[in-house]
Structure formats: C-alpha cells, structure tokens
C-alpha cells in the first residue's frame, strides 16, 4: 500500500521465482491435483529468530500459490522445535478450492540437503530439483489410433529443456528493469503478503 501511495517499485526477495526449473514448470503445469515438496537442510545457526515455516517453507508456499492459482480453503499442520526455541521442522497440508492438495515439508535440522518439488496432474508427473534446476516430465501416452485392442498406455520420460541461470542475478536484473520501465515487479508486495498470510495460518495450526 505504501509503495502504491508513493509511486515506488516494490519487489520482494523470493529468489526461487527466478529458478530456471520453476520458470519451466509454469509452461507445463495446467491443473495440478497433488503437489509434494521437501526443503531440508542442516542446522546453520542463523535465522533462529524465526521459525522454519517463515524461514524456509515460505519459498515453497509462494511457488505453490503461483502454480495452483486457487484460494487455500483448508490447512492442517504439525511441527516441533528440535534445536532452537522455535519450530525447526514442519509439515503442512494445504487444500485449495480447485481440489488440489499440497503436502509441504521444511526442516532445518536434516543431515542431508534436499530441495525438490513434485507435481501430479492428469496423465503427467513433473519433478523439479531446485538445486540443479532440472525438471523431469513423465507422461502417460494412450495407444495410437488403430493399435490392437489389448494395447496398453505407456509412460514416457522427458528431460525438460531449462534455461539455467543464476537466480540471484536474474532477481536483481528484474528489479532494475522494473524500476527503469516503471513496470510490475516479478514478485509484488501483494503476492509476498499472501504467502506470508498462508505461513501465518500454518503456524496457527501447529
């Protein structure tokens, strides 16, 4: 509101929006039915002034809200503190008005590092590795016309072409371009506020 009032450009730092794999997903996702996301990492000693939902999970909340584009109608969540005084590991189940379900897990007390997003929609399974920016697509193909009556559908695997780049650099370039052209930023304040609102609702359920 303050940015609109003063005519300023406000872009919020959700760097995963600029991940090449995420940008490729937007071309492939149609009507997602189920989404599963894991963002795990070892304890770093920083960011303990906030919980893991607002520290890590919020990035996936933002991405999921942009992919589903439907209101959240129900939230279930669990989480516990492990090392810090705040929630260090959390799992949330988001149900959208469209019927899509998103199961999101975030942990900052994991031995391994894992940042993966899986999306299931009719006849398609999409897998994104945030770290490598790689997207794999599995599709069910029906037998072609004229095939034998007992012919079965087959699953084909495709490595999606991704324009990989440094997300932080793209983020800064996008902000500078928005300032120069007075155009809408990639991550608006309203969108960031919506992700923060959902994060708050998740915390309220824990």
CSV table of C-alpha atoms in Angstrom, one decimal, residues 25 28-38 64 67 101-103 116-129 135-138:
chain,number,residue,atom,x,y,z
A,25,UNK,CA,7.2,-25.5,-14.7
A,28,UNK,CA,3.9,-27.3,-18.1
A,29,UNK,CA,1.5,-27.1,-15.1
A,30,UNK,CA,-2.2,-27.0,-16.1
A,31,UNK,CA,-4.5,-28.2,-13.4
A,32,UNK,CA,-2.4,-29.7,-10.6
A,33,UNK,CA,-4.1,-32.3,-8.5
A,34,UNK,CA,-1.4,-33.1,-5.9
A,35,UNK,CA,1.9,-31.3,-5.0
A,36,UNK,CA,4.6,-32.6,-2.8
A,37,UNK,CA,7.5,-30.5,-1.7
A,38,UNK,CA,10.6,-31.1,0.5
A,64,UNK,CA,2.8,-23.3,-5.0
A,67,UNK,CA,1.2,-22.6,-9.7
A,101,UNK,CA,-3.7,-30.8,-2.4
A,102,UNK,CA,-0.2,-29.7,-1.5
A,103,UNK,CA,1.9,-31.5,1.1
A,116,UNK,CA,12.5,-31.0,-4.5
A,117,UNK,CA,9.0,-30.3,-5.8
A,118,UNK,CA,6.8,-32.9,-7.4
A,119,UNK,CA,3.6,-32.1,-9.2
A,120,UNK,CA,0.9,-34.6,-10.3
A,121,UNK,CA,-1.8,-33.7,-12.8
A,122,UNK,CA,-3.9,-35.7,-15.3
A,123,UNK,CA,-1.6,-38.1,-17.2
A,124,UNK,CA,1.5,-36.1,-16.1
A,125,UNK,CA,4.1,-36.2,-13.3
A,126,UNK,CA,6.6,-33.4,-13.0
A,127,UNK,CA,9.7,-33.5,-10.8
A,128,UNK,CA,11.8,-30.4,-10.1
A,129,UNK,CA,15.2,-30.3,-8.3
A,135,UNK,CA,12.8,-30.7,-14.5
A,136,UNK,CA,11.8,-34.3,-15.4
A,137,UNK,CA,8.4,-34.9,-17.0
A,138,UNK,CA,6.7,-38.3,-17.1
